Amino acid sequence: MAFVDVLDQTGPCQQIRRALQQQTLAHGWLFIGPSGVGKRQTALALAQSLFCASPRQLADGLVDSCGGCRSCRHLATSNHPDLQFITAAADKTQIVVEQIRAANQFLAMTAMEGNWKVVLIDDAAAMNESAANALLKTLEEPSPQSLLILLTTTPGRLLPTLRSRCQQLRFSPLSTATLVHLLEHQTSVDQETRQQAAQLAEGSIARALTLCQPELVSVRDELMTDLAAIATQPLAVLCDMAEKWSERERFQQTLLLLRAWLRHNWQQRPVSRHWLDYSSWLEQINRTAIIYNLNRQLVLETAFIRLQRLLQVN
Ligand SMILES: [Zn+2]
């Protein structure tokens, strides 16, 4: 993954490439932004540029990796000995202190192929308190030629001291055109489905791909029909809807689609404070409903009733 392959993130990429050129690279980086917009790809492009044996200069005067040397090829096959990924284990929700200690040891070792060791932590907000404290020590006393890249969608959940010790970069949602382009290469769905998924995905390729899954396409059409009639439905119908959509395997998809629907409809209406309140409430619910095991039916009843009021006053 080279910087030229990262789509729509010119700002963050240029900032990193300038730091590479001027040799003013921070030891710790914090990439902030929604999921599926290219944070991980940018982190890989940064690692590849550091490892590359023959970096090339692009038209803008800044360097990028060559893509052809042994290090670049190793990185492309996720097989580079100087790069380590840290994520929560498959059966866990948290990154634990042992993982961070192992990463610290890894960073202190001599590089195998080049001069640098890189650790990528995704999602940094999944670190528990002792893990975050262990990482803080590393950031305070970094090994030479070592780099830590933290990715997160929720910077507010990180220790402020951790945030302040990293160079922060913000990533924006991808454009609809970019999403359509990516979906063309990564899915076999028809053009209309691609276009709709791209419009509903809030700039995230991960979300756009989910929206293209065949089972979600039919669910989406059914939910869209329900939502289109919601403004005038009696309370009993809203409760029935909540019951239907709160089934365990449907619930998360429903929240995703509801947010997507809201965003799409929002574009055609004047922005009001009520819309903003509802949208941020929905986002919060989306984050907390699973973690805190909220009553799914009650959550959706509230969501549908609030949405109906919103449509009636706007
Ligand atoms: Zn190379």
Short mmCIF file of N, CA and C in Angstrom, two decimals, residues 63-223:
data_model
loop_
_atom_site.label_atom_id
_atom_site.label_comp_id
_atom_site.label_asym_id
_atom_site.label_seq_id
_atom_site.Cartn_x
_atom_site.Cartn_y
_atom_site.Cartn_z
N VAL A 63 8.10 12.15 -1.18
CA VAL A 63 8.41 10.76 -1.51
C VAL A 63 7.24 9.81 -1.24
N ASP A 64 7.32 8.64 -1.86
CA ASP A 64 6.38 7.54 -1.64
C ASP A 64 7.19 6.25 -1.80
N SER A 65 6.63 5.14 -1.32
CA SER A 65 7.35 3.87 -1.45
C SER A 65 7.35 3.40 -2.90
N CYS A 66 8.28 2.47 -3.25
CA CYS A 66 8.41 2.06 -4.65
C CYS A 66 7.41 0.97 -5.05
N GLY A 67 6.99 0.15 -4.09
CA GLY A 67 6.03 -0.93 -4.40
C GLY A 67 6.68 -2.19 -4.94
N GLY A 68 7.98 -2.14 -5.27
CA GLY A 68 8.61 -3.29 -5.92
C GLY A 68 9.75 -3.95 -5.13
N CYS A 69 10.31 -3.25 -4.15
CA CYS A 69 11.45 -3.83 -3.44
C CYS A 69 10.98 -4.94 -2.49
N ARG A 70 11.94 -5.65 -1.88
CA ARG A 70 11.59 -6.79 -1.04
C ARG A 70 10.69 -6.36 0.13
N SER A 71 11.03 -5.22 0.76
CA SER A 71 10.23 -4.74 1.90
C SER A 71 8.81 -4.41 1.47
N CYS A 72 8.66 -3.73 0.34
CA CYS A 72 7.33 -3.37 -0.15
C CYS A 72 6.52 -4.63 -0.44
N ARG A 73 7.18 -5.63 -1.02
CA ARG A 73 6.47 -6.88 -1.36
C ARG A 73 6.05 -7.62 -0.09
N HIS A 74 6.94 -7.63 0.91
CA HIS A 74 6.60 -8.27 2.19
C HIS A 74 5.40 -7.58 2.83
N LEU A 75 5.40 -6.25 2.76
CA LEU A 75 4.30 -5.53 3.39
C LEU A 75 2.98 -5.81 2.67
N ALA A 76 3.06 -5.92 1.34
CA ALA A 76 1.85 -6.18 0.55
C ALA A 76 1.23 -7.53 0.89
N THR A 77 2.06 -8.49 1.34
CA THR A 77 1.51 -9.81 1.68
C THR A 77 1.33 -9.96 3.19
N SER A 78 1.26 -8.83 3.90
CA SER A 78 1.08 -8.80 5.37
C SER A 78 2.13 -9.66 6.06
N ASN A 79 3.35 -9.61 5.57
CA ASN A 79 4.37 -10.54 6.00
C ASN A 79 5.67 -9.82 6.33
N HIS A 80 5.58 -8.60 6.87
CA HIS A 80 6.80 -7.85 7.14
C HIS A 80 7.22 -8.04 8.59
N PRO A 81 8.48 -8.47 8.81
CA PRO A 81 8.90 -8.80 10.18
C PRO A 81 9.04 -7.59 11.11
N ASP A 82 9.05 -6.38 10.56
CA ASP A 82 9.22 -5.20 11.42
C ASP A 82 7.91 -4.46 11.68
N LEU A 83 6.80 -5.09 11.29
CA LEU A 83 5.48 -4.48 11.51
C LEU A 83 4.62 -5.42 12.34
N GLN A 84 4.02 -4.87 13.40
CA GLN A 84 3.14 -5.70 14.24
C GLN A 84 1.77 -5.03 14.38
N PHE A 85 0.72 -5.85 14.27
CA PHE A 85 -0.65 -5.36 14.47
C PHE A 85 -1.12 -5.74 15.86
N ILE A 86 -1.80 -4.81 16.52
CA ILE A 86 -2.42 -5.14 17.81
C ILE A 86 -3.92 -4.85 17.69
N THR A 87 -4.73 -5.87 17.92
CA THR A 87 -6.18 -5.67 18.00
C THR A 87 -6.68 -6.52 19.17
N ALA A 88 -7.93 -6.30 19.57
CA ALA A 88 -8.50 -7.14 20.62
C ALA A 88 -8.60 -8.57 20.08
N ALA A 89 -8.29 -9.56 20.93
CA ALA A 89 -8.40 -10.96 20.51
C ALA A 89 -9.84 -11.25 20.08
N ALA A 90 -10.01 -12.24 19.20
CA ALA A 90 -11.32 -12.51 18.61
C ALA A 90 -12.41 -12.74 19.66
N ASP A 91 -12.05 -13.34 20.80
CA ASP A 91 -13.06 -13.62 21.82
C ASP A 91 -13.10 -12.55 22.92
N LYS A 92 -12.41 -11.42 22.70
CA LYS A 92 -12.34 -10.37 23.73
C LYS A 92 -12.79 -9.03 23.13
N THR A 93 -13.21 -8.11 24.02
CA THR A 93 -13.56 -6.78 23.52
C THR A 93 -12.45 -5.77 23.82
N GLN A 94 -11.46 -6.19 24.64
CA GLN A 94 -10.43 -5.23 25.04
C GLN A 94 -9.04 -5.66 24.59
N ILE A 95 -8.17 -4.66 24.40
CA ILE A 95 -6.74 -4.92 24.22
C ILE A 95 -6.13 -4.90 25.62
N VAL A 96 -5.42 -5.96 25.99
CA VAL A 96 -4.95 -6.09 27.37
C VAL A 96 -3.46 -5.75 27.49
N VAL A 97 -3.02 -5.58 28.74
CA VAL A 97 -1.67 -5.07 29.00
C VAL A 97 -0.58 -5.99 28.45
N GLU A 98 -0.82 -7.30 28.47
CA GLU A 98 0.19 -8.24 27.95
C GLU A 98 0.49 -7.95 26.47
N GLN A 99 -0.55 -7.59 25.73
CA GLN A 99 -0.36 -7.29 24.30
C GLN A 99 0.53 -6.05 24.12
N ILE A 100 0.30 -5.05 24.99
CA ILE A 100 1.09 -3.82 24.88
C ILE A 100 2.53 -4.08 25.32
N ARG A 101 2.70 -4.90 26.37
CA ARG A 101 4.08 -5.23 26.80
C ARG A 101 4.83 -5.93 25.66
N ALA A 102 4.15 -6.86 25.01
CA ALA A 102 4.79 -7.57 23.88
C ALA A 102 5.15 -6.58 22.77
N ALA A 103 4.26 -5.61 22.53
CA ALA A 103 4.53 -4.60 21.50
C ALA A 103 5.74 -3.75 21.89
N ASN A 104 5.83 -3.41 23.17
CA ASN A 104 6.97 -2.61 23.65
C ASN A 104 8.28 -3.35 23.43
N GLN A 105 8.28 -4.64 23.73
CA GLN A 105 9.49 -5.45 23.51
C GLN A 105 9.84 -5.50 22.03
N PHE A 106 8.81 -5.66 21.22
CA PHE A 106 9.00 -5.72 19.77
C PHE A 106 9.66 -4.42 19.26
N LEU A 107 9.16 -3.28 19.77
CA LEU A 107 9.70 -1.98 19.32
C LEU A 107 11.14 -1.78 19.75
N ALA A 108 11.52 -2.39 20.88
CA ALA A 108 12.88 -2.20 21.40
C ALA A 108 13.91 -3.08 20.68
N MET A 109 13.43 -4.10 19.92
CA MET A 109 14.36 -4.99 19.21
C MET A 109 14.93 -4.31 17.97
N THR A 110 16.05 -4.83 17.48
CA THR A 110 16.66 -4.29 16.26
C THR A 110 15.79 -4.69 15.06
N ALA A 111 15.66 -3.78 14.11
CA ALA A 111 14.86 -4.06 12.91
C ALA A 111 15.49 -5.20 12.11
N MET A 112 14.63 -6.03 11.50
CA MET A 112 15.12 -7.19 10.75
C MET A 112 15.52 -6.80 9.33
N GLU A 113 14.69 -5.95 8.69
CA GLU A 113 14.93 -5.68 7.27
C GLU A 113 15.44 -4.27 6.98
N GLY A 114 15.02 -3.31 7.78
CA GLY A 114 15.43 -1.93 7.51
C GLY A 114 15.90 -1.29 8.80
N ASN A 115 15.50 -0.05 8.97
CA ASN A 115 15.93 0.66 10.18
C ASN A 115 14.81 0.89 11.17
N TRP A 116 13.58 0.55 10.80
CA TRP A 116 12.44 0.95 11.62
C TRP A 116 11.63 -0.23 12.12
N LYS A 117 11.00 -0.04 13.31
CA LYS A 117 10.01 -0.99 13.82
C LYS A 117 8.69 -0.21 13.96
N VAL A 118 7.60 -0.82 13.53
CA VAL A 118 6.29 -0.12 13.56
C VAL A 118 5.24 -1.01 14.22
N VAL A 119 4.47 -0.40 15.12
CA VAL A 119 3.33 -1.10 15.72
C VAL A 119 2.06 -0.32 15.40
N LEU A 120 1.05 -1.06 14.96
CA LEU A 120 -0.23 -0.46 14.58
C LEU A 120 -1.31 -0.96 15.54
N ILE A 121 -1.98 -0.05 16.24
CA ILE A 121 -3.00 -0.45 17.21
C ILE A 121 -4.39 -0.05 16.72
N ASP A 122 -5.26 -1.04 16.54
CA ASP A 122 -6.58 -0.81 15.95
C ASP A 122 -7.61 -1.68 16.72
N ASP A 123 -8.51 -1.14 17.44
CA ASP A 123 -8.83 0.24 17.70
C ASP A 123 -8.21 0.63 19.05
N ALA A 124 -7.52 1.78 19.08
CA ALA A 124 -6.81 2.18 20.29
C ALA A 124 -7.76 2.34 21.49
N ALA A 125 -9.03 2.71 21.23
CA ALA A 125 -9.98 2.89 22.33
C ALA A 125 -10.35 1.56 22.98
N ALA A 126 -9.95 0.44 22.38
CA ALA A 126 -10.25 -0.87 22.98
C ALA A 126 -9.23 -1.24 24.07
N MET A 127 -8.18 -0.43 24.23
CA MET A 127 -7.20 -0.72 25.29
C MET A 127 -7.84 -0.52 26.66
N ASN A 128 -7.64 -1.47 27.57
CA ASN A 128 -8.12 -1.23 28.93
C ASN A 128 -7.14 -0.30 29.64
N GLU A 129 -7.46 0.06 30.89
CA GLU A 129 -6.70 1.12 31.54
C GLU A 129 -5.22 0.76 31.70
N SER A 130 -4.94 -0.49 32.13
CA SER A 130 -3.54 -0.83 32.34
C SER A 130 -2.78 -0.92 31.01
N ALA A 131 -3.47 -1.35 29.96
CA ALA A 131 -2.83 -1.37 28.64
C ALA A 131 -2.49 0.05 28.20
N ALA A 132 -3.44 0.97 28.39
CA ALA A 132 -3.22 2.36 27.99
C ALA A 132 -2.06 2.98 28.77
N ASN A 133 -1.97 2.64 30.06
CA ASN A 133 -0.87 3.18 30.88
C ASN A 133 0.48 2.63 30.44
N ALA A 134 0.50 1.34 30.08
CA ALA A 134 1.75 0.74 29.60
C ALA A 134 2.18 1.41 28.29
N LEU A 135 1.21 1.72 27.45
CA LEU A 135 1.53 2.36 26.17
C LEU A 135 2.05 3.79 26.39
N LEU A 136 1.48 4.44 27.38
CA LEU A 136 1.89 5.80 27.71
C LEU A 136 3.38 5.85 28.02
N LYS A 137 3.85 4.86 28.79
CA LYS A 137 5.28 4.80 29.14
C LYS A 137 6.14 4.72 27.88
N THR A 138 5.69 3.91 26.92
CA THR A 138 6.44 3.76 25.66
C THR A 138 6.49 5.08 24.90
N LEU A 139 5.38 5.80 24.93
CA LEU A 139 5.34 7.08 24.22
C LEU A 139 6.22 8.12 24.91
N GLU A 140 6.35 7.98 26.23
CA GLU A 140 7.18 8.94 26.96
C GLU A 140 8.67 8.66 26.76
N GLU A 141 9.02 7.37 26.64
CA GLU A 141 10.43 7.01 26.43
C GLU A 141 10.54 6.08 25.22
N PRO A 142 10.34 6.63 24.02
CA PRO A 142 10.32 5.76 22.83
C PRO A 142 11.70 5.20 22.48
N SER A 143 11.73 3.98 21.95
CA SER A 143 12.97 3.43 21.42
C SER A 143 13.30 4.20 20.15
N PRO A 144 14.61 4.37 19.85
CA PRO A 144 14.94 5.06 18.60
C PRO A 144 14.44 4.27 17.39
N GLN A 145 14.12 4.96 16.32
CA GLN A 145 13.66 4.34 15.07
C GLN A 145 12.43 3.44 15.28
N SER A 146 11.57 3.85 16.21
CA SER A 146 10.34 3.08 16.41
C SER A 146 9.14 4.00 16.21
N LEU A 147 8.04 3.40 15.77
CA LEU A 147 6.86 4.20 15.46
C LEU A 147 5.61 3.48 15.93
N LEU A 148 4.74 4.26 16.59
CA LEU A 148 3.45 3.72 17.04
C LEU A 148 2.34 4.44 16.29
N ILE A 149 1.45 3.68 15.68
CA ILE A 149 0.32 4.31 15.00
C ILE A 149 -0.97 3.80 15.64
N LEU A 150 -1.73 4.72 16.21
CA LEU A 150 -2.99 4.37 16.87
C LEU A 150 -4.15 4.78 15.96
N LEU A 151 -5.08 3.86 15.75
CA LEU A 151 -6.28 4.20 14.97
C LEU A 151 -7.48 4.23 15.90
N THR A 152 -8.36 5.20 15.70
CA THR A 152 -9.59 5.19 16.50
C THR A 152 -10.74 5.92 15.82
N THR A 153 -11.95 5.45 16.14
CA THR A 153 -13.15 6.16 15.69
C THR A 153 -13.67 7.04 16.83
N THR A 154 -13.20 6.78 18.06
CA THR A 154 -13.74 7.49 19.23
C THR A 154 -12.59 8.03 20.10
N PRO A 155 -11.96 9.14 19.67
CA PRO A 155 -10.81 9.67 20.41
C PRO A 155 -11.16 10.07 21.84
N GLY A 156 -12.43 10.41 22.08
CA GLY A 156 -12.85 10.82 23.43
C GLY A 156 -12.70 9.71 24.46
N ARG A 157 -12.61 8.47 23.99
CA ARG A 157 -12.47 7.35 24.93
C ARG A 157 -11.01 7.03 25.25
N LEU A 158 -10.07 7.81 24.70
CA LEU A 158 -8.64 7.60 25.00
C LEU A 158 -8.22 8.50 26.15
N LEU A 159 -7.20 8.07 26.89
CA LEU A 159 -6.64 8.94 27.94
C LEU A 159 -6.17 10.24 27.30
N PRO A 160 -6.52 11.40 27.90
CA PRO A 160 -6.07 12.68 27.32
C PRO A 160 -4.54 12.73 27.21
N THR A 161 -3.83 12.15 28.17
CA THR A 161 -2.35 12.18 28.12
C THR A 161 -1.84 11.38 26.92
N LEU A 162 -2.56 10.33 26.57
CA LEU A 162 -2.18 9.50 25.42
C LEU A 162 -2.38 10.30 24.13
N ARG A 163 -3.55 10.97 24.07
CA ARG A 163 -3.85 11.78 22.89
C ARG A 163 -2.80 12.87 22.69
N SER A 164 -2.45 13.52 23.80
CA SER A 164 -1.57 14.69 23.68
C SER A 164 -0.13 14.28 23.32
N ARG A 165 0.22 13.03 23.55
CA ARG A 165 1.57 12.59 23.20
C ARG A 165 1.69 12.11 21.76
N CYS A 166 0.58 12.12 21.05
CA CYS A 166 0.60 11.68 19.66
C CYS A 166 0.34 12.85 18.72
N GLN A 167 0.88 12.74 17.54
CA GLN A 167 0.53 13.67 16.47
C GLN A 167 -0.84 13.23 15.93
N GLN A 168 -1.83 14.12 16.01
CA GLN A 168 -3.19 13.71 15.63
C GLN A 168 -3.51 14.09 14.18
N LEU A 169 -4.14 13.16 13.49
CA LEU A 169 -4.57 13.42 12.12
C LEU A 169 -6.03 13.03 11.97
N ARG A 170 -6.82 13.90 11.38
CA ARG A 170 -8.25 13.61 11.21
C ARG A 170 -8.54 13.16 9.77
N PHE A 171 -9.33 12.10 9.67
CA PHE A 171 -9.70 11.54 8.37
C PHE A 171 -11.18 11.81 8.10
N SER A 172 -11.48 12.25 6.87
CA SER A 172 -12.86 12.59 6.51
C SER A 172 -13.54 11.40 5.84
N PRO A 173 -14.88 11.40 5.82
CA PRO A 173 -15.60 10.36 5.07
C PRO A 173 -15.21 10.39 3.59
N LEU A 174 -15.29 9.24 2.93
CA LEU A 174 -15.00 9.17 1.50
C LEU A 174 -16.17 9.77 0.71
N SER A 175 -15.88 10.25 -0.50
CA SER A 175 -16.96 10.81 -1.33
C SER A 175 -17.82 9.67 -1.89
N THR A 176 -19.05 10.01 -2.26
CA THR A 176 -19.95 9.00 -2.85
C THR A 176 -19.33 8.42 -4.13
N ALA A 177 -18.70 9.29 -4.93
CA ALA A 177 -18.08 8.83 -6.19
C ALA A 177 -16.98 7.80 -5.90
N THR A 178 -16.18 8.06 -4.87
CA THR A 178 -15.12 7.11 -4.51
C THR A 178 -15.71 5.78 -4.07
N LEU A 179 -16.79 5.85 -3.28
CA LEU A 179 -17.42 4.61 -2.81
C LEU A 179 -17.95 3.80 -4.00
N VAL A 180 -18.61 4.49 -4.95
CA VAL A 180 -19.13 3.79 -6.13
C VAL A 180 -17.99 3.11 -6.87
N HIS A 181 -16.90 3.84 -7.03
CA HIS A 181 -15.71 3.31 -7.72
C HIS A 181 -15.17 2.07 -7.00
N LEU A 182 -15.07 2.14 -5.67
CA LEU A 182 -14.55 0.99 -4.91
C LEU A 182 -15.51 -0.20 -4.99
N LEU A 183 -16.81 0.09 -4.91
CA LEU A 183 -17.79 -1.00 -4.96
C LEU A 183 -17.76 -1.71 -6.32
N GLU A 184 -17.50 -0.94 -7.36
CA GLU A 184 -17.40 -1.53 -8.70
C GLU A 184 -16.34 -2.62 -8.73
N HIS A 185 -15.24 -2.40 -8.00
CA HIS A 185 -14.14 -3.35 -8.01
C HIS A 185 -14.29 -4.45 -6.96
N GLN A 186 -15.07 -4.18 -5.92
CA GLN A 186 -15.09 -5.12 -4.80
C GLN A 186 -16.39 -5.91 -4.66
N THR A 187 -17.40 -5.60 -5.48
CA THR A 187 -18.65 -6.35 -5.40
C THR A 187 -19.15 -6.68 -6.81
N SER A 188 -20.14 -7.57 -6.87
CA SER A 188 -20.70 -7.87 -8.19
C SER A 188 -22.17 -7.45 -8.25
N VAL A 189 -22.60 -6.57 -7.35
CA VAL A 189 -24.01 -6.14 -7.34
C VAL A 189 -24.27 -5.17 -8.50
N ASP A 190 -25.56 -4.97 -8.82
CA ASP A 190 -25.89 -4.12 -9.96
C ASP A 190 -25.65 -2.64 -9.64
N GLN A 191 -25.67 -1.84 -10.68
CA GLN A 191 -25.29 -0.43 -10.55
C GLN A 191 -26.20 0.33 -9.58
N GLU A 192 -27.51 0.03 -9.64
CA GLU A 192 -28.45 0.76 -8.77
C GLU A 192 -28.16 0.47 -7.30
N THR A 193 -27.90 -0.81 -6.98
CA THR A 193 -27.59 -1.17 -5.59
C THR A 193 -26.31 -0.48 -5.14
N ARG A 194 -25.30 -0.46 -6.03
CA ARG A 194 -24.03 0.22 -5.71
C ARG A 194 -24.27 1.68 -5.39
N GLN A 195 -25.06 2.34 -6.26
CA GLN A 195 -25.32 3.76 -6.09
C GLN A 195 -26.04 4.03 -4.77
N GLN A 196 -27.07 3.22 -4.48
CA GLN A 196 -27.84 3.40 -3.24
C GLN A 196 -26.96 3.16 -2.02
N ALA A 197 -26.17 2.08 -2.07
CA ALA A 197 -25.30 1.75 -0.93
C ALA A 197 -24.31 2.88 -0.69
N ALA A 198 -23.74 3.42 -1.78
CA ALA A 198 -22.76 4.50 -1.64
C ALA A 198 -23.40 5.74 -1.01
N GLN A 199 -24.65 6.02 -1.40
CA GLN A 199 -25.33 7.20 -0.86
C GLN A 199 -25.68 7.03 0.62
N LEU A 200 -25.95 5.79 1.02
CA LEU A 200 -26.39 5.55 2.40
C LEU A 200 -25.24 5.29 3.37
N ALA A 201 -24.02 5.16 2.83
CA ALA A 201 -22.92 4.61 3.65
C ALA A 201 -22.18 5.62 4.51
N GLU A 202 -22.58 6.88 4.48
CA GLU A 202 -21.92 7.92 5.28
C GLU A 202 -20.41 7.94 5.05
N GLY A 203 -19.99 7.72 3.82
CA GLY A 203 -18.58 7.86 3.47
C GLY A 203 -17.69 6.72 3.92
N SER A 204 -18.28 5.59 4.32
CA SER A 204 -17.47 4.46 4.81
C SER A 204 -17.57 3.28 3.86
N ILE A 205 -16.43 2.80 3.36
CA ILE A 205 -16.46 1.66 2.45
C ILE A 205 -16.91 0.39 3.20
N ALA A 206 -16.56 0.30 4.48
CA ALA A 206 -17.00 -0.87 5.26
C ALA A 206 -18.52 -0.94 5.30
N ARG A 207 -19.14 0.23 5.56
CA ARG A 207 -20.61 0.28 5.61
C ARG A 207 -21.22 0.04 4.23
N ALA A 208 -20.59 0.60 3.20
CA ALA A 208 -21.11 0.43 1.84
C ALA A 208 -21.10 -1.05 1.44
N LEU A 209 -20.03 -1.76 1.82
CA LEU A 209 -19.94 -3.19 1.49
C LEU A 209 -21.02 -3.98 2.23
N THR A 210 -21.26 -3.62 3.50
CA THR A 210 -22.32 -4.28 4.26
C THR A 210 -23.66 -4.07 3.57
N LEU A 211 -23.89 -2.82 3.13
CA LEU A 211 -25.17 -2.49 2.50
C LEU A 211 -25.37 -3.22 1.17
N CYS A 212 -24.29 -3.72 0.59
CA CYS A 212 -24.40 -4.46 -0.68
C CYS A 212 -24.63 -5.96 -0.48
N GLN A 213 -24.55 -6.43 0.76
CA GLN A 213 -24.77 -7.86 0.99
C GLN A 213 -26.21 -8.20 0.60
N PRO A 214 -26.41 -9.29 -0.16
CA PRO A 214 -27.74 -9.61 -0.69
C PRO A 214 -28.82 -9.65 0.39
N GLU A 215 -28.50 -10.24 1.57
CA GLU A 215 -29.54 -10.35 2.60
C GLU A 215 -29.94 -8.98 3.14
N LEU A 216 -28.96 -8.03 3.11
CA LEU A 216 -29.28 -6.71 3.63
C LEU A 216 -30.06 -5.88 2.60
N VAL A 217 -29.86 -6.17 1.33
CA VAL A 217 -30.56 -5.41 0.29
C VAL A 217 -32.07 -5.60 0.45
N SER A 218 -32.53 -6.85 0.69
CA SER A 218 -33.97 -7.06 0.83
C SER A 218 -34.49 -6.49 2.15
N VAL A 219 -33.68 -6.64 3.22
CA VAL A 219 -34.06 -6.07 4.51
C VAL A 219 -34.20 -4.55 4.37
N ARG A 220 -33.24 -3.96 3.64
CA ARG A 220 -33.24 -2.50 3.47
C ARG A 220 -34.52 -2.03 2.79
N ASP A 221 -34.91 -2.72 1.72
CA ASP A 221 -36.11 -2.31 0.99
C ASP A 221 -37.35 -2.37 1.90
N GLU A 222 -37.42 -3.43 2.72
CA GLU A 222 -38.56 -3.59 3.62
C GLU A 222 -38.59 -2.48 4.68
N LEU A 223 -37.43 -2.20 5.25
CA LEU A 223 -37.36 -1.15 6.28
C LEU A 223 -37.66 0.23 5.67
#
